[in-house]
Amino acid sequence: MNELALERKPSILRELMKNHATASKNVVFIGEGLPHPETIPFSEVSFTLKDGTKKVFTGSELVTAINYLPTQGNPKLVQKLREFMDRFHAPLRWEDRDVIATAGSQDGLSKVIEMSLQKGDAIVVADPVYSGLASNVRPYKAQLISAQYRKNGLDTVEMKDKLTAIWSSRSKDVKIPKILYINPVANNPSGHVISDEQKREIYEIACEFNLLVLEDDPYYFLGFQDELPKSFLSMDTENRVVRFDSFSKIFGGGLRAGWMTGPKEIVRIVEMHMQVSVLHASSLTQAIVLQILEEQGWDGFLDYTKNVKEFYRKRRDQMVALADKYLTGLAEWDVPEGGMFLWVKVKGVSDVLAMVMERGLKKDVMLIPGHAFMSDPTKPCPYIRLSYSLVPMEDVEKAMQRLAELIKEEQAIESQK
Amino acid sequence: MLSANKLIHCLTKNNYCKLTILRTFSAGSIDAMSQPIDYDRFINDLSARRKVSPIRELTKLFTTAPPGTIFLAGGIPNGSTFPFSRMTVELKDGTTFKLEGKKIENALQYQPTPGYPPLVEQLQKFQTQVHGLDSTFWQKNSLLVSTGSQDALCKALEMSLSEGDPILVQEPIYPGTSAIIRPLNANMVPIGQDEHGIVPSALRSALSNYGSSEKVSAMKKDVPKLLYLNSTGANPTGATIPTERKKEIYDIACEFNLVILEDDPYYFLHFEEKDPVSFLSMDRESRVLRFDSFSKILSSGLRVGFVTGPKELVSRIELHTQASTMHTSALSQAIVSSLLDEWGSEKLLQHFKMIQQFYKGKRDCMLASADKHLKGLAEWSVPRAGMFLWIKVPGIADTKKLITEGGIEHGVILVPGKDFLAYDDAQSQYFRASYTVASPEDIDKGFARLANLIKAEIA
């Protein structure tokens, strides 16, 4: 933890709220500055699901859905999430760990980064890496130490070699990393899924080099294998994994429904930072999530996620077929093993920046140049990320045609240089 | 433009000051006098290094792209996989509204960081109306919806403060804010309040410790650049800064090149005929960052607040938000937006009036109990706004000790004044009591017990 994190103290008023909840009924509290329920204009909030089920929040349930909550979260939801982790990962020791509901999983990630990094620190990542991680670490001028994704997964030999070199270096400029960031299921942008065996290798590396593992897993239920992957958290014998889960791809990103699981000390620091910033994740979002989990039960939830997974798998197949049709010979890609992105390497073009950002726009097709996902965005990059989640397939086909032309034109320009 | 008070003060202070005024007067028109602010002064190195997400930029670009443009650059999930078909909201006054079709889809989907676009538009109109903003305001300033106003405040402080920086703060101060400032190792420079809020001469005096206004306004390090305060119903003192005093404070801010952090969650919880005049409404130089909240007027749990201020500063908050919460819950925003739409200005104003009357009644109830039980033992001013009664117990040196040792035993808990001070080693003779939630019986019981506690201590 950096100095800033160590200096955090609990928010007096938020702690008072905790005390009130457990104090004897004889004590009169006239300290807390809470709005009076009579001034709140809501009388009922209800939601209906596509399967017809309906839930109405009224009375005391509405109060919980509409008013301030403890920072850690709606207490029933927090308990539910602990049970969720026990069910889907492994029975965890809740004496050493805890859960906190966050306003999207990325807020948890951001707060752990801010808790931990100092200017110039190093952090280990897998390339290509989620651009949201970059937005959080670059302001700290962080050095990204990267291992590449290859055909058979993450290059753990590269990771180990680089870490060994750092630890044996005498140079003052070489910072020893304390954190490993990884998005192990359907890595954004490349779509790779790290196998269970490889996860064990990576975990051993983390133990050897004393790294905190930030397991950022919003696509956990969107991996296209039949079995759910084993998470780093489930193999975390040393309590060094901080895991970020999300309902964004399952219930809706707009809800800002995520949670973090990790060592108690780390959860506490994040809680204190949240106490003075967001205060807590939206009460209504938490009430809704709790209701759905209670209604569906674990099996129902799993079935539900399987449908979502099937939806994206079908689209992946359609997109890959179109890529085969239009881009064979012009580009290369690994078939995504989960998620919503196709990570394409353009052949014969060393840097796609101008191709995508200037010429692509003129051809009325908008793609993301891979630079956004590389640990060194200033280097020439031949990759582009295509999303297959939203756009109708007829339009995707048109886009592929345009992309094929774009690449051919670009290859011609390149060969003339 | 220069208030009479300020001119007199400068003329009597020293010759240097007089020369400064003469020079600025001769500079020509009022507009020539106020030079555009260099906002870099208020942005620390870390914040300055935040960069725009290329995906967000491309998404913005897409909204202006020619029709037929195909967008494969997105990163968002497909809304058809989300399980909701409809949300219905019923209000106590009988108003009902639904979110379905496109509306529920948007409420579940990722939004632009500044906010759900219909709500941003509504709030801009709202601000313009409430604070009398002129037509050029939105050219220089912008608005961002935040996850509660405190998240925007936190990000503003994290944007601006560096280790060792001094920051001017009203004292006593809301502990949520001091808890943001302390870990940043910034030094709080407390400015005392009377019953009308921070005292301008105390502010000026604190600033002149750092040098002349010319010197201070040009420096980036080692001088205070931010002034934090509550404008209305301050937490914990209940003070509302009168308009004339606000003008004095604003002029000082101009002189010393400060940014005012106007943290105003109780703005609509006043007990006057008219809404207060805000710092934002008098912000001719674009140096006010104003934090508004729906927590005390619509819902605290939805976590919807908004920040209004100079584009250069709001954009830094936006970038930090992009990397963390991404945006305020779209569902919360959609609900607030629909509610504002359904009600229109008239019903909204009626609602505010209802709240004001309600809390005024609660305040009066607490004041009556205070008169009954605490006369002679304690002192207080009548709060003109907000939720709190700030009670001084002259016979006690340290109320924290008193409540910690005797509170549970006597069966009453209030917040001791020490919790609202900038520094740990100070003591306070004050308590903060809140009249918003406790029942009249509990308030009466509580004050009776407090009286016993105080008497027992003084004896």
XYZ file of N, CA, C and O in Angstrom, chain A residues 295-403:
436
model
N -34.352 -14.791 -6.467
C -35.423 -15.371 -7.282
C -34.910 -16.557 -8.105
O -35.518 -17.601 -8.189
N -33.729 -16.341 -8.743
C -33.227 -17.364 -9.667
C -32.582 -18.539 -8.951
O -32.590 -19.663 -9.461
N -31.970 -18.261 -7.807
C -31.144 -19.309 -7.200
C -29.924 -19.552 -8.070
O -29.814 -19.017 -9.185
N -29.000 -20.375 -7.589
C -27.740 -20.543 -8.323
C -27.951 -21.236 -9.657
O -27.370 -20.854 -10.675
N -28.782 -22.258 -9.668
C -29.002 -22.977 -10.924
C -29.679 -22.085 -11.955
O -29.314 -22.087 -13.136
N -30.665 -21.349 -11.492
C -31.364 -20.427 -12.389
C -30.414 -19.396 -12.952
O -30.460 -19.047 -14.136
N -29.529 -18.895 -12.085
C -28.564 -17.892 -12.520
C -27.634 -18.484 -13.569
O -27.370 -17.880 -14.612
N -27.169 -19.694 -13.319
C -26.260 -20.348 -14.259
C -26.940 -20.559 -15.609
O -26.348 -20.292 -16.666
N -28.199 -21.010 -15.569
C -28.946 -21.193 -16.826
C -29.066 -19.883 -17.581
O -28.911 -19.822 -18.799
N -29.358 -18.840 -16.827
C -29.506 -17.522 -17.437
C -28.213 -17.107 -18.141
O -28.216 -16.646 -19.289
N -27.085 -17.294 -17.445
C -25.818 -16.876 -18.050
C -25.478 -17.733 -19.257
O -24.833 -17.254 -20.201
N -25.927 -18.995 -19.242
C -25.665 -19.855 -20.399
C -26.352 -19.299 -21.638
O -25.792 -19.338 -22.742
N -27.548 -18.765 -21.468
C -28.242 -18.153 -22.608
C -27.481 -16.952 -23.149
O -27.366 -16.757 -24.356
N -26.967 -16.156 -22.242
C -26.194 -14.985 -22.660
C -24.942 -15.439 -23.405
O -24.588 -14.915 -24.464
N -24.309 -16.456 -22.870
C -23.097 -17.008 -23.486
C -23.388 -17.498 -24.906
O -22.636 -17.227 -25.835
N -24.510 -18.224 -25.051
C -24.890 -18.744 -26.369
C -25.090 -17.621 -27.373
O -24.720 -17.737 -28.542
N -25.716 -16.559 -26.902
C -25.948 -15.399 -27.766
C -24.634 -14.902 -28.351
O -24.510 -14.691 -29.563
N -23.622 -14.739 -27.486
C -22.351 -14.198 -27.967
C -21.565 -15.232 -28.764
O -20.850 -14.897 -29.710
N -21.718 -16.516 -28.415
C -20.993 -17.549 -29.161
C -21.468 -17.605 -30.596
O -20.686 -17.705 -31.538
N -22.801 -17.503 -30.778
C -23.368 -17.495 -32.141
C -22.802 -16.353 -32.943
O -22.403 -16.496 -34.099
N -22.763 -15.183 -32.324
C -22.250 -14.007 -33.026
C -20.766 -14.156 -33.323
O -20.287 -13.704 -34.366
N -20.057 -14.746 -32.410
C -18.649 -14.988 -32.678
C -18.508 -15.848 -33.925
O -17.686 -15.582 -34.818
N -19.300 -16.929 -33.989
C -19.206 -17.827 -35.139
C -19.503 -17.083 -36.434
O -18.804 -17.259 -37.441
N -20.525 -16.245 -36.396
C -20.880 -15.489 -37.602
C -19.756 -14.534 -37.997
O -19.408 -14.396 -39.169
N -19.181 -13.881 -37.008
C -18.118 -12.931 -37.310
C -16.875 -13.637 -37.844
O -16.245 -13.163 -38.796
N -16.528 -14.746 -37.213
C -15.346 -15.484 -37.661
C -15.548 -15.986 -39.093
O -14.626 -15.954 -39.922
N -16.773 -16.416 -39.401
C -17.075 -16.855 -40.774
C -16.878 -15.707 -41.768
O -16.316 -15.891 -42.856
N -17.320 -14.522 -41.395
C -17.141 -13.353 -42.261
C -15.668 -12.987 -42.385
O -15.190 -12.615 -43.465
N -14.944 -13.121 -41.302
C -13.510 -12.841 -41.354
C -12.824 -13.826 -42.301
O -12.000 -13.440 -43.131
N -13.207 -15.101 -42.171
C -12.669 -16.116 -43.085
C -12.937 -15.726 -44.531
O -12.061 -15.822 -45.389
N -14.173 -15.263 -44.765
C -14.587 -14.966 -46.145
C -13.828 -13.782 -46.717
O -13.368 -13.826 -47.862
N -13.684 -12.696 -45.932
C -13.154 -11.453 -46.495
C -11.697 -11.156 -46.150
O -11.033 -10.426 -46.869
N -11.238 -11.695 -45.033
C -9.916 -11.264 -44.586
C -8.822 -12.322 -44.710
O -7.677 -12.057 -44.357
N -9.178 -13.495 -45.200
C -8.148 -14.534 -45.344
C -7.047 -14.039 -46.254
O -7.303 -13.486 -47.324
N -5.819 -14.206 -45.805
C -4.687 -13.725 -46.588
C -4.332 -12.275 -46.296
O -3.204 -11.833 -46.509
N -5.312 -11.530 -45.815
C -5.048 -10.117 -45.532
C -4.733 -9.892 -44.049
O -4.129 -8.903 -43.673
N -5.207 -10.809 -43.219
C -5.035 -10.622 -41.773
C -5.024 -11.974 -41.083
O -5.353 -12.999 -41.689
N -4.649 -11.957 -39.802
C -4.644 -13.185 -38.987
C -5.385 -12.911 -37.700
O -5.436 -11.777 -37.231
N -5.930 -13.984 -37.125
C -6.588 -13.818 -35.829
C -6.686 -15.174 -35.139
O -6.681 -16.209 -35.794
N -6.790 -15.143 -33.819
C -7.146 -16.347 -33.063
C -8.641 -16.292 -32.837
O -9.203 -15.228 -32.591
N -9.299 -17.433 -32.914
C -10.741 -17.447 -32.684
C -11.006 -17.109 -31.215
O -10.451 -17.749 -30.324
N -11.820 -16.097 -30.962
C -12.049 -15.713 -29.564
C -12.687 -16.855 -28.768
O -13.624 -17.492 -29.247
N -12.159 -17.072 -27.563
C -12.663 -18.152 -26.725
C -13.737 -17.683 -25.752
O -14.179 -18.422 -24.878
N -14.133 -16.436 -25.905
C -15.168 -15.897 -25.031
C -15.338 -14.417 -25.305
O -14.578 -13.842 -26.101
N -16.337 -13.796 -24.683
C -16.477 -12.347 -24.783
C -17.067 -11.856 -26.084
O -17.845 -12.551 -26.730
N -16.692 -10.623 -26.462
C -17.347 -9.968 -27.581
C -16.417 -9.324 -28.595
O -16.850 -8.468 -29.372
N -15.142 -9.699 -28.587
C -14.200 -9.020 -29.473
C -13.391 -9.973 -30.336
O -13.018 -11.066 -29.914
N -13.080 -9.491 -31.548
C -12.170 -10.192 -32.439
C -10.915 -9.337 -32.572
O -10.990 -8.156 -32.908
N -9.790 -9.937 -32.322
C -8.504 -9.218 -32.302
C -7.746 -9.634 -33.554
O -7.288 -10.754 -33.674
N -7.633 -8.693 -34.462
C -7.146 -9.007 -35.810
C -5.779 -8.380 -36.058
O -5.588 -7.189 -35.805
N -4.856 -9.177 -36.577
C -3.551 -8.631 -36.936
C -3.509 -8.458 -38.445
O -3.660 -9.430 -39.194
N -3.295 -7.242 -38.885
C -3.277 -6.953 -40.312
C -1.906 -7.334 -40.866
O -0.872 -6.980 -40.303
N -1.920 -8.052 -41.998
C -0.642 -8.452 -42.595
C -0.136 -7.364 -43.521
O -0.911 -6.673 -44.184
N 1.185 -7.259 -43.567
C 1.801 -6.330 -44.518
C 1.620 -4.862 -44.158
O 1.899 -3.984 -44.972
N 1.139 -4.593 -42.959
C 0.983 -3.198 -42.502
C 1.604 -3.117 -41.120
O 1.180 -3.826 -40.205
N 2.627 -2.292 -40.990
C 3.325 -2.278 -39.703
C 2.572 -1.455 -38.644
O 2.637 -1.745 -37.465
N 1.845 -0.438 -39.103
C 1.132 0.413 -38.155
C -0.218 0.812 -38.735
O -0.290 1.461 -39.775
N -1.298 0.440 -38.040
C -2.644 0.659 -38.595
C -3.261 1.994 -38.212
O -4.409 2.262 -38.543
N -2.504 2.824 -37.492
C -3.121 4.033 -36.949
C -3.770 4.914 -38.020
O -4.942 5.250 -37.928
N -2.995 5.254 -39.041
C -3.543 6.109 -40.097
C -4.652 5.386 -40.853
O -5.671 5.968 -41.224
N -4.454 4.104 -41.036
C -5.440 3.314 -41.769
C -6.807 3.380 -41.088
O -7.836 3.567 -41.719
N -6.795 3.218 -39.767
C -8.058 3.184 -39.032
C -8.621 4.591 -38.828
O -9.800 4.843 -39.072
N -7.778 5.476 -38.359
C -8.280 6.769 -37.892
C -8.511 7.779 -39.015
O -9.263 8.716 -38.851
N -7.839 7.606 -40.165
C -8.084 8.549 -41.265
C -8.814 7.854 -42.397
O -9.961 8.154 -42.689
N -8.140 6.875 -42.989
C -8.703 6.276 -44.194
C -9.951 5.456 -43.884
O -10.890 5.408 -44.664
N -9.971 4.820 -42.717
C -11.131 4.021 -42.329
C -12.378 4.876 -42.186
O -13.467 4.512 -42.636
N -12.213 6.034 -41.573
C -13.349 6.940 -41.389
C -13.895 7.384 -42.745
O -15.101 7.501 -42.931
N -12.995 7.586 -43.689
C -13.444 8.012 -45.020
C -14.234 6.899 -45.703
O -15.094 7.160 -46.540
N -13.923 5.666 -45.326
C -14.665 4.536 -45.891
C -15.903 4.206 -45.050
O -16.525 3.155 -45.225
N -16.220 5.074 -44.123
C -17.399 4.884 -43.268
C -17.360 3.594 -42.448
O -18.378 2.901 -42.298
N -16.189 3.274 -41.932
C -16.134 2.149 -41.004
C -15.269 2.559 -39.808
O -14.218 3.171 -39.975
N -15.761 2.288 -38.623
C -15.048 2.713 -37.417
C -14.588 1.504 -36.619
O -15.398 0.668 -36.216
N -13.297 1.436 -36.444
C -12.683 0.323 -35.720
C -11.779 0.911 -34.642
O -11.529 2.107 -34.633
N -11.273 0.060 -33.773
C -10.314 0.564 -32.772
C -8.901 0.111 -33.136
O -8.662 -1.094 -33.286
N -7.966 1.046 -33.247
C -6.585 0.620 -33.495
C -6.021 -0.009 -32.228
O -6.318 0.424 -31.121
N -5.222 -1.030 -32.408
C -4.729 -1.813 -31.280
C -3.860 -1.071 -30.291
O -3.654 -1.532 -29.171
N -3.339 0.086 -30.669
C -2.444 0.856 -29.787
C -3.057 1.063 -28.418
O -2.349 1.075 -27.410
N -4.390 1.245 -28.392
C -5.078 1.519 -27.125
C -4.873 0.391 -26.124
O -5.082 0.575 -24.932
N -4.473 -0.800 -26.619
C -4.387 -1.965 -25.748
C -2.959 -2.466 -25.557
O -2.738 -3.537 -24.999
N -1.998 -1.724 -26.051
C -0.615 -2.192 -25.928
C 0.058 -1.488 -24.757
O -0.214 -0.319 -24.490
N 0.942 -2.210 -24.081
C 1.600 -1.599 -22.931
C 2.454 -0.410 -23.368
O 2.663 0.518 -22.601
N 2.917 -0.403 -24.626
C 3.573 0.793 -25.143
C 2.776 1.296 -26.344
O 2.961 0.814 -27.469
N 1.877 2.251 -26.128
C 0.997 2.689 -27.210
C 1.704 3.524 -28.276
O 1.126 3.805 -29.327
N 2.945 3.915 -28.019
C 3.641 4.742 -29.001
C 4.289 3.897 -30.092
O 4.671 4.406 -31.139
N 4.399 2.605 -29.846
C 5.033 1.739 -30.854
C 4.054 1.452 -31.992
O 2.843 1.398 -31.768
N 4.586 1.227 -33.193
C 3.720 0.840 -34.311
C 2.978 -0.457 -33.963
O 3.542 -1.342 -33.333
N 1.721 -0.517 -34.351
C 0.907 -1.669 -33.971
C 0.049 -2.101 -35.156
O -0.651 -1.280 -35.754
N 0.084 -3.380 -35.502
C -0.690 -3.844 -36.653
C -2.068 -4.410 -36.293
O -2.743 -4.971 -37.144
N -2.481 -4.282 -35.035
C -3.729 -4.910 -34.593
C -4.911 -3.966 -34.618
O -4.772 -2.759 -34.423
N -6.107 -4.544 -34.838
C -7.349 -3.808 -34.634
C -8.317 -4.681 -33.842
O -8.257 -5.914 -33.907
N -9.192 -4.006 -33.071
C -10.203 -4.738 -32.300
C -11.561 -4.498 -32.920
O -11.953 -3.357 -33.161
N -12.255 -5.592 -33.205
C -13.607 -5.497 -33.758
C -14.584 -6.089 -32.760
O -14.341 -7.163 -32.215
N -15.694 -5.412 -32.548
C -16.687 -5.919 -31.615
C -17.812 -6.612 -32.380
O -18.307 -6.075 -33.373
N -18.212 -7.800 -31.915
C -19.321 -8.493 -32.596
C -20.581 -8.523 -31.734
O -21.494 -9.296 -31.979
N -20.631 -7.640 -30.728
C -21.766 -7.750 -29.802
C -23.045 -7.086 -30.314
O -24.142 -7.571 -30.087
N -22.910 -5.972 -30.991
C -24.096 -5.145 -31.257
C -24.565 -5.081 -32.701
O -25.744 -5.177 -32.988
N -23.600 -4.816 -33.582
C -23.955 -4.453 -34.955
C -24.599 -5.629 -35.687
O -24.102 -6.750 -35.612
N -25.721 -5.404 -36.375
C -26.356 -6.487 -37.138
C -25.375 -7.110 -38.131
O -24.548 -6.401 -38.707
N -25.483 -8.409 -38.333
C -24.491 -9.119 -39.138
C -24.427 -8.641 -40.596
O -23.361 -8.724 -41.215
N -25.546 -8.155 -41.123
C -25.486 -7.640 -42.519
C -24.521 -6.460 -42.575
O -23.765 -6.294 -43.537
N -24.571 -5.629 -41.521
C -23.668 -4.489 -41.478
C -22.233 -4.928 -41.202
O -21.278 -4.338 -41.716
N -22.099 -5.958 -40.382
C -20.761 -6.471 -40.121
C -20.137 -6.946 -41.429
O -18.959 -6.700 -41.706
N -20.949 -7.584 -42.274
C -20.445 -8.054 -43.579
C -19.963 -6.882 -44.420
O -18.879 -6.916 -45.003
N -20.765 -5.812 -44.444
C -20.353 -4.615 -45.205
C -19.039 -4.083 -44.642
O -18.121 -3.723 -45.400
N -18.974 -4.038 -43.322
C -17.764 -3.509 -42.682
C -16.550 -4.348 -43.054
O -15.461 -3.804 -43.306
N -16.721 -5.669 -43.094
C -15.616 -6.562 -43.460
C -15.158 -6.305 -44.888
O -13.962 -6.296 -45.176
N -16.119 -6.088 -45.764
C -15.758 -5.776 -47.160
C -14.912 -4.506 -47.203
O -13.874 -4.450 -47.860
N -15.397 -3.492 -46.497
C -14.676 -2.213 -46.499
C -13.297 -2.390 -45.881
O -12.316 -1.821 -46.356
N -13.240 -3.181 -44.822
C -11.961 -3.404 -44.152
C -10.985 -4.112 -45.096
O -9.799 -3.774 -45.154
